[in-house]
Amino acid sequence: MDYDIAVVPGDGIGPEVIDQALRVLTAAGSRFGFGLKLNEFPYGANHYLKTGVILPESAFSELAACKAILFGAVGDPRVPMGPLEQEFLLAIRFRFDLYVNLRPAKSFPKTKVPINTIPEGQGLDILVVRENTEDFYMGLGGRGLGGFEGSFQAKRRLYGLTGDLKFQAAPNGHPTGPQAGQTAGQAANRPQDEEFAFSLGLLSATGCRRIAAKAFEFAKSRGDKALHVASKANAVPQLYGFWDAKVNEVAANYPDVALKRMNIDNLCYQLPRSPMDFGVILCPNLFGDIVSDLASSLIGGLGLAPSANLGDDFAFFEPVHGSAPDIAGTGKANPLAAILSGALLLRYLGETQAAEAIEGEVQAYLAKGADLPFELGGQTPVEKVGQILTAAISAK
Ligand code: GGG
């Protein structure tokens, strides 16, 4: 069996870690009797700087012709933050309706962690289930002087949204006199001189319900008695009160899994203090991005955290870490998160034995505690780490 895989190494350390992931996946294919036809795509900062195009429309059908995407990272200091992420990474998630972002954080043997709240001999098995298409990632927003007037459009597989938005600054609602840092115009109560920026967070009932159902299913399949859900309905009730209500509706179908709702601030406070209390954590998009970094810190680092972006008919796998331009090209990148993302891809393809073999070899390698990557206190370059794991997979 041969699988067509789209490979998008992207920016910074992306190409280095993806090279190593591909070596390991190819070795797993040889051992378990399948082939990977790798179709590499150049998208990312270099492509954008060369062509002025972030992601051409033709890319979507080319990507769709593959079974899944393996992606490295996006982000480059030569390009302003935002457009690459929105028109490339998020555009792929939205266009293919990859509404489930799975970000597992599982402890590894002998790996140093920054907390002492994990009992000796036990490990974390956290799964962040992040909604991946809505919330503050809608891409709806703007900025303006004295207010804003403009139209917006968002396309999702579930719905399209178009609209106009207009607001105008008005004289102080609560006049208190000039404040520190105010401009002369503002102090003179000239709100037309104030600059504003805004971003619309948006949730749909179907969007909330479908991710909540996925999270409950994951909790159930793990045999968990509880599911934590991140919210912030106390301060942002319009958005997260709605989120809570829709999650509660779905919870009624899962009477054996207790729903534990927490405001995101409290969740971030409790997670390092009592990490063993957490299993599946359901999050709206923005909180999920943040909590998954926190969770990966608790298992030893972002270089150990893989992720899957899943829809009903396509999938996209990437390490949780970003492009780390400060260490790109130094050999200091840790390829394990990319390798483990590759294992998730193989599991998605149904190559479960190969996925388990890779995960097992990563465990065995970390348990040995030798030749570790820089992130984990060693001095082994990215390529050598890939070589060690490739050799381990091929040796059996
Ligand atoms: N490989 C992950 C990556 O490049 N992440 C950049 C980033 O900030 N992504 C935002 C997100 O995942 O929502």
Coordinates of C-alpha atoms and ligand atoms in Angstrom, one line a residue:
M1 CA 0.0 0.0 0.0
D2 CA 1.3 3.5 -0.9
Y3 CA 0.0 6.6 0.7
D4 CA 0.2 10.1 -0.9
I5 CA 1.3 12.5 1.8
A6 CA 1.6 16.3 1.4
V7 CA 4.7 17.6 3.2
V8 CA 4.9 21.3 4.1
P9 CA 8.1 21.9 6.0
G10 CA 7.3 25.6 6.4
D11 CA 9.6 28.1 8.3
G12 CA 12.4 28.2 10.8
I13 CA 13.1 24.8 12.3
G14 CA 10.2 23.3 10.4
P15 CA 12.3 21.8 7.5
E16 CA 14.9 20.3 9.9
V17 CA 12.4 18.5 12.1
I18 CA 10.2 17.4 9.2
D19 CA 13.3 15.9 7.5
Q20 CA 13.9 13.7 10.5
A21 CA 10.2 12.8 10.8
L22 CA 10.2 11.7 7.2
R23 CA 13.3 9.5 7.7
V24 CA 11.6 7.8 10.6
L25 CA 8.2 7.4 8.8
T26 CA 9.9 6.0 5.7
A27 CA 11.8 3.5 7.9
A28 CA 8.5 2.5 9.6
G29 CA 7.0 2.0 6.1
S30 CA 9.8 -0.3 5.0
R31 CA 9.4 -2.3 8.2
F32 CA 5.6 -2.6 8.2
G33 CA 5.1 -2.9 4.5
F34 CA 3.7 0.4 3.2
G35 CA 5.2 3.2 1.1
L36 CA 4.8 6.9 1.5
K37 CA 4.7 9.0 -1.7
L38 CA 5.9 12.4 -0.4
N39 CA 4.6 15.5 -2.2
E40 CA 6.5 18.5 -0.9
F41 CA 5.0 21.9 -1.0
P42 CA 7.1 25.1 -0.6
Y43 CA 4.6 27.3 1.2
G44 CA 5.9 29.4 4.0
A45 CA 7.9 32.6 4.4
N46 CA 10.5 31.9 1.7
H47 CA 7.8 31.2 -0.8
Y48 CA 5.9 34.3 0.1
L49 CA 9.0 36.5 0.0
K50 CA 9.9 35.1 -3.4
T51 CA 6.5 35.1 -5.1
G52 CA 4.3 37.5 -3.0
V53 CA 1.8 34.7 -2.7
I54 CA 1.1 33.0 0.6
L55 CA -1.0 30.1 -0.5
P56 CA -2.4 29.9 -4.1
E57 CA -5.9 28.7 -4.6
S58 CA -4.5 25.7 -6.6
A59 CA -2.8 24.5 -3.4
F60 CA -6.1 23.4 -1.9
S61 CA -6.9 20.9 -4.6
E62 CA -3.3 19.7 -4.7
L63 CA -3.3 19.2 -0.9
A64 CA -6.7 17.5 -1.1
A65 CA -5.4 15.0 -3.6
C66 CA -3.2 13.6 -0.7
K67 CA -4.4 11.5 2.2
A68 CA -3.1 14.0 4.8
I69 CA -0.6 16.8 5.4
L70 CA 2.5 16.7 7.5
F71 CA 3.5 20.2 8.4
G72 CA 6.5 21.8 10.2
A73 CA 6.0 25.3 11.4
V74 CA 5.0 28.8 10.4
G75 CA 6.5 32.1 11.4
D76 CA 9.5 34.1 10.2
P77 CA 10.9 37.4 11.6
R78 CA 11.2 38.8 8.0
V79 CA 7.4 38.7 7.6
P80 CA 5.0 40.6 9.9
M81 CA 3.2 38.3 12.3
G82 CA -0.3 37.5 11.2
P83 CA -0.8 37.1 7.5
L84 CA 1.3 33.9 7.1
E85 CA -0.5 32.3 10.0
Q86 CA -3.9 33.4 8.9
E87 CA -3.7 32.8 5.2
F88 CA -1.7 29.7 5.4
L89 CA -2.0 27.6 8.6
L90 CA -5.5 28.8 9.6
A91 CA -6.7 28.8 6.0
I92 CA -5.9 25.1 5.6
R93 CA -7.7 24.3 8.9
F94 CA -10.7 26.3 7.8
R95 CA -10.9 25.2 4.2
F96 CA -10.7 21.5 5.1
D97 CA -13.0 22.1 8.1
L98 CA -10.4 20.5 10.5
Y99 CA -12.4 21.4 13.5
V100 CA -10.7 19.0 16.0
N101 CA -7.3 19.9 17.2
L102 CA -5.9 17.1 19.3
R103 CA -2.9 18.1 21.4
P104 CA -1.8 15.2 23.7
A105 CA 0.6 15.8 26.5
K106 CA 1.9 12.4 27.8
S107 CA 4.8 12.0 30.2
F108 CA 7.9 10.3 29.0
P109 CA 10.3 8.2 31.0
K110 CA 13.2 10.0 32.8
T111 CA 12.3 13.3 31.2
K112 CA 12.9 16.3 33.5
V113 CA 9.7 18.3 34.2
P114 CA 9.4 21.7 35.9
I115 CA 7.0 20.6 38.6
N116 CA 7.1 18.2 41.6
T117 CA 3.3 17.5 41.6
I118 CA 3.5 14.3 39.5
P119 CA 3.9 11.4 42.0
E120 CA 7.0 9.1 41.5
G121 CA 6.3 6.3 39.0
Q122 CA 3.2 8.0 37.6
G123 CA 2.8 10.1 34.5
L124 CA 0.5 12.6 32.9
D125 CA -1.9 11.6 30.1
I126 CA -3.6 14.9 29.1
L127 CA -5.4 15.4 25.9
V128 CA -6.3 18.9 24.9
V129 CA -9.3 18.8 22.5
R130 CA -9.3 22.3 21.0
E131 CA -12.0 23.7 18.7
N132 CA -10.1 24.7 15.6
T133 CA -12.3 26.9 13.4
E134 CA -14.0 29.6 15.4
D135 CA -13.7 31.8 18.5
F136 CA -11.1 34.6 18.3
Y137 CA -9.5 32.8 15.3
M138 CA -12.3 33.8 13.0
G139 CA -10.1 36.5 11.4
L140 CA -12.8 39.1 11.7
G141 CA -11.5 42.4 12.9
G142 CA -9.7 45.5 12.1
R143 CA -8.4 48.8 13.4
G144 CA -9.3 52.5 12.8
L145 CA -8.9 56.0 14.0
G146 CA -12.0 57.3 15.8
G147 CA -13.9 54.1 15.1
F148 CA -14.3 51.6 12.3
E149 CA -16.3 51.2 9.3
G150 CA -15.9 48.2 7.0
S151 CA -17.3 44.9 5.8
F152 CA -16.3 41.4 6.7
Q153 CA -16.6 37.9 5.3
A154 CA -15.8 34.5 6.7
K155 CA -16.2 31.2 5.0
R156 CA -16.5 27.9 6.8
R157 CA -17.9 24.6 5.7
L158 CA -20.7 25.0 8.2
Y159 CA -21.7 28.5 7.1
G160 CA -20.7 31.7 5.4
L161 CA -20.7 35.0 7.2
T162 CA -20.9 38.4 5.6
G163 CA -21.6 41.7 7.2
D164 CA -20.8 45.4 7.8
L165 CA -19.5 46.8 11.0
K166 CA -19.5 50.4 12.0
F167 CA -18.7 52.0 15.3
Q168 CA -17.8 55.5 16.1
A169 CA -15.9 56.8 19.2
A170 CA -18.0 59.0 21.3
P171 CA -17.1 61.5 24.1
N172 CA -16.1 59.8 27.3
G173 CA -18.9 57.7 28.7
H174 CA -17.4 58.0 32.2
P175 CA -15.5 61.3 32.2
T176 CA -12.7 61.2 34.8
G177 CA -10.4 63.9 33.4
P178 CA -7.1 63.3 31.6
Q179 CA -5.4 59.9 32.3
A180 CA -1.7 59.1 32.2
G181 CA -0.7 58.3 28.7
Q182 CA -3.6 60.1 27.0
T183 CA -2.9 62.3 24.0
A184 CA -3.7 65.9 24.1
G185 CA -6.7 65.2 21.8
Q186 CA -8.0 62.5 24.1
A187 CA -7.5 64.7 27.2
A188 CA -9.5 67.4 25.4
N189 CA -12.1 64.6 24.9
R190 CA -11.5 64.2 21.2
P191 CA -12.3 60.5 20.8
Q192 CA -11.9 60.9 17.0
D193 CA -8.2 61.0 17.7
E194 CA -8.2 57.7 19.5
E195 CA -7.0 54.6 17.6
F196 CA -9.0 51.4 18.1
A197 CA -8.5 47.7 17.3
F198 CA -10.9 44.9 17.6
S199 CA -11.3 41.2 16.8
L200 CA -14.6 39.4 16.8
G201 CA -14.9 36.1 18.7
L202 CA -17.6 34.0 17.2
L203 CA -19.1 30.6 18.0
S204 CA -21.8 28.6 16.3
A205 CA -24.0 26.1 18.1
T206 CA -23.1 23.4 15.7
G207 CA -19.4 24.3 16.1
C208 CA -19.6 24.0 19.9
R209 CA -21.7 20.8 19.9
R210 CA -19.6 18.9 17.4
I211 CA -16.3 19.5 19.3
A212 CA -17.9 18.8 22.6
A213 CA -19.2 15.5 21.3
K214 CA -15.7 14.6 20.1
A215 CA -14.2 15.5 23.5
F216 CA -16.8 13.4 25.3
E217 CA -16.1 10.5 22.9
F218 CA -12.4 10.7 23.6
A219 CA -13.0 10.8 27.4
K220 CA -15.4 7.8 27.2
S221 CA -13.0 5.8 25.0
R222 CA -10.2 6.4 27.6
G223 CA -12.5 5.3 30.4
D224 CA -12.3 8.7 32.0
K225 CA -14.9 9.6 34.6
A226 CA -14.6 13.3 34.0
L227 CA -14.0 15.8 31.3
H228 CA -12.7 19.3 32.0
V229 CA -13.9 22.2 29.9
A230 CA -12.3 25.6 29.7
S231 CA -14.4 28.7 29.7
K232 CA -14.5 32.3 30.7
A233 CA -18.2 32.8 31.0
N234 CA -17.8 35.1 34.0
A235 CA -16.0 37.9 32.1
V236 CA -17.1 37.1 28.5
P237 CA -20.6 35.7 29.0
Q238 CA -21.8 36.5 25.4
L239 CA -19.3 34.1 23.9
Y240 CA -18.4 31.7 26.6
G241 CA -21.8 31.5 28.3
F242 CA -23.0 30.3 24.9
W243 CA -20.1 27.8 24.8
D244 CA -21.0 26.5 28.2
A245 CA -24.7 26.1 27.3
K246 CA -23.9 24.1 24.1
V247 CA -21.4 21.9 25.9
N248 CA -23.9 21.3 28.6
E249 CA -26.5 20.2 26.0
V250 CA -24.0 17.6 24.7
A251 CA -23.0 16.5 28.2
A252 CA -26.6 15.2 28.7
N253 CA -25.8 12.4 26.2
Y254 CA -22.8 11.3 28.3
P255 CA -24.1 10.7 31.8
D256 CA -21.1 8.5 32.8
V257 CA -18.6 11.3 32.2
A258 CA -18.8 14.2 34.7
L259 CA -18.4 17.6 33.1
K260 CA -16.1 19.8 35.1
R261 CA -16.3 23.4 33.9
M262 CA -13.5 25.8 34.8
N263 CA -12.7 29.3 34.0
I264 CA -9.5 29.3 32.0
D265 CA -7.6 31.3 34.6
N266 CA -8.4 28.8 37.3
L267 CA -7.6 25.9 35.0
C268 CA -4.2 27.3 34.3
Y269 CA -3.7 27.8 38.1
Q270 CA -4.8 24.2 39.0
L271 CA -3.1 22.3 36.1
P272 CA 0.5 22.6 37.4
R273 CA -0.6 22.2 41.0
S274 CA -2.8 19.0 40.5
P275 CA -1.9 17.8 37.0
M276 CA -3.0 14.2 37.8
D277 CA -6.6 15.4 38.1
F278 CA -6.7 16.2 34.4
G279 CA -7.4 14.0 31.5
V280 CA -9.3 15.3 28.5
I281 CA -9.5 19.1 28.5
L282 CA -12.0 20.6 26.0
C283 CA -11.2 24.2 25.0
P284 CA -12.4 26.9 22.6
N285 CA -9.8 27.8 20.0
L286 CA -7.7 30.5 21.7
F287 CA -7.6 28.9 25.2
G288 CA -6.7 25.5 23.6
D289 CA -3.7 27.0 22.0
I290 CA -2.5 28.4 25.3
V291 CA -3.4 25.5 27.6
S292 CA -1.7 23.0 25.2
D293 CA 1.6 24.9 25.6
L294 CA 1.2 24.8 29.3
A295 CA 0.5 21.1 29.2
S296 CA 3.5 20.4 27.1
S297 CA 5.7 22.3 29.5
L298 CA 4.5 19.9 32.2
I299 CA 5.8 16.9 30.3
G300 CA 9.2 18.4 29.6
G301 CA 8.9 20.7 26.6
L302 CA 7.2 21.7 23.4
G303 CA 9.7 19.5 21.5
L304 CA 7.7 16.5 22.9
A305 CA 4.3 17.7 21.9
P306 CA 2.7 16.4 18.7
S307 CA -0.7 17.4 17.3
A308 CA -3.4 16.4 14.9
N309 CA -5.9 18.7 13.1
L310 CA -8.8 16.5 12.1
G311 CA -11.9 16.9 10.1
D312 CA -14.5 14.4 8.9
D313 CA -12.6 13.7 5.6
F314 CA -9.0 15.1 5.9
A315 CA -6.3 15.6 8.4
F316 CA -3.2 17.7 9.0
F317 CA -0.4 16.9 11.5
E318 CA 2.1 19.2 13.0
P319 CA 4.3 19.7 16.1
V320 CA 2.7 22.0 18.6
H321 CA 5.9 24.1 18.6
G322 CA 6.4 27.0 16.2
S323 CA 9.3 27.9 13.9
A324 CA 11.8 28.9 16.6
P325 CA 13.8 31.1 14.2
D326 CA 16.4 31.8 16.9
I327 CA 17.7 28.2 16.7
A328 CA 16.9 27.4 13.1
G329 CA 20.0 26.0 11.3
T330 CA 21.9 25.5 14.6
G331 CA 21.1 21.8 15.0
K332 CA 19.5 22.5 18.3
A333 CA 15.9 21.7 17.3
N334 CA 14.2 18.8 18.9
P335 CA 12.6 16.6 16.1
L336 CA 10.6 14.4 18.6
A337 CA 7.4 16.4 18.3
A338 CA 7.5 16.2 14.5
I339 CA 8.3 12.5 14.7
L340 CA 5.4 11.9 17.1
S341 CA 3.2 14.0 14.8
G342 CA 4.2 11.6 12.0
A343 CA 3.2 8.7 14.3
L344 CA -0.3 10.3 14.7
L345 CA -0.5 10.6 10.9
L346 CA 0.3 6.9 10.5
R347 CA -2.4 6.0 13.1
Y348 CA -4.8 8.2 11.1
L349 CA -3.9 6.1 8.0
G350 CA -4.7 2.9 9.8
E351 CA -1.0 2.0 10.2
T352 CA -1.4 1.5 13.9
Q353 CA 1.5 -1.0 14.4
A354 CA 3.9 1.4 12.7
A355 CA 2.6 4.3 14.9
E356 CA 3.0 2.3 18.0
A357 CA 6.5 1.2 17.0
I358 CA 7.6 4.9 16.6
E359 CA 6.0 5.9 19.9
G360 CA 7.6 2.9 21.6
E361 CA 11.1 3.8 20.2
V362 CA 10.7 7.4 21.3
Q363 CA 9.9 6.1 24.8
A364 CA 12.8 3.7 24.7
Y365 CA 15.2 6.4 23.5
L366 CA 14.2 8.8 26.3
A367 CA 14.3 6.0 28.9
K368 CA 18.0 5.5 27.9
G369 CA 18.6 9.1 28.6
A370 CA 21.6 9.2 26.2
D371 CA 22.3 11.4 23.2
L372 CA 19.5 13.7 24.1
P373 CA 18.5 16.8 22.1
F374 CA 19.5 20.2 23.4
E375 CA 16.0 20.9 24.7
L376 CA 16.3 18.0 27.0
G377 CA 19.7 18.8 28.4
G378 CA 21.8 17.0 25.8
Q379 CA 23.9 18.1 22.9
T380 CA 22.8 15.9 20.2
P381 CA 22.0 17.6 16.9
V382 CA 18.6 17.3 15.3
E383 CA 19.9 15.1 12.5
K384 CA 21.6 12.6 14.9
V385 CA 18.4 12.3 17.0
G386 CA 16.5 11.4 13.7
Q387 CA 19.2 8.9 12.8
I388 CA 19.1 7.2 16.2
L389 CA 15.3 6.7 15.9
T390 CA 15.5 5.7 12.2
A391 CA 18.1 3.1 13.1
A392 CA 16.0 1.8 16.1
I393 CA 12.9 1.4 13.9
S394 CA 14.9 -0.3 11.1
A395 CA 16.7 -2.7 13.5
K396 CA 13.7 -4.7 14.4
Ligands
GGG1 N1 3.7 23.9 14.1 C1 2.9 24.8 14.8 C2 3.1 26.2 14.4 O1 3.7 26.6 13.4 N2 2.5 27.1 15.2 C3 2.4 28.5 15.0 C4 1.3 29.1 15.7 O2 1.4 30.0 16.4 N3 0.1 28.5 15.4 C5 -1.1 29.0 16.0 C6 -2.1 27.9 16.1 O3 -1.7 26.7 16.1 O4 -3.2 28.1 16.2

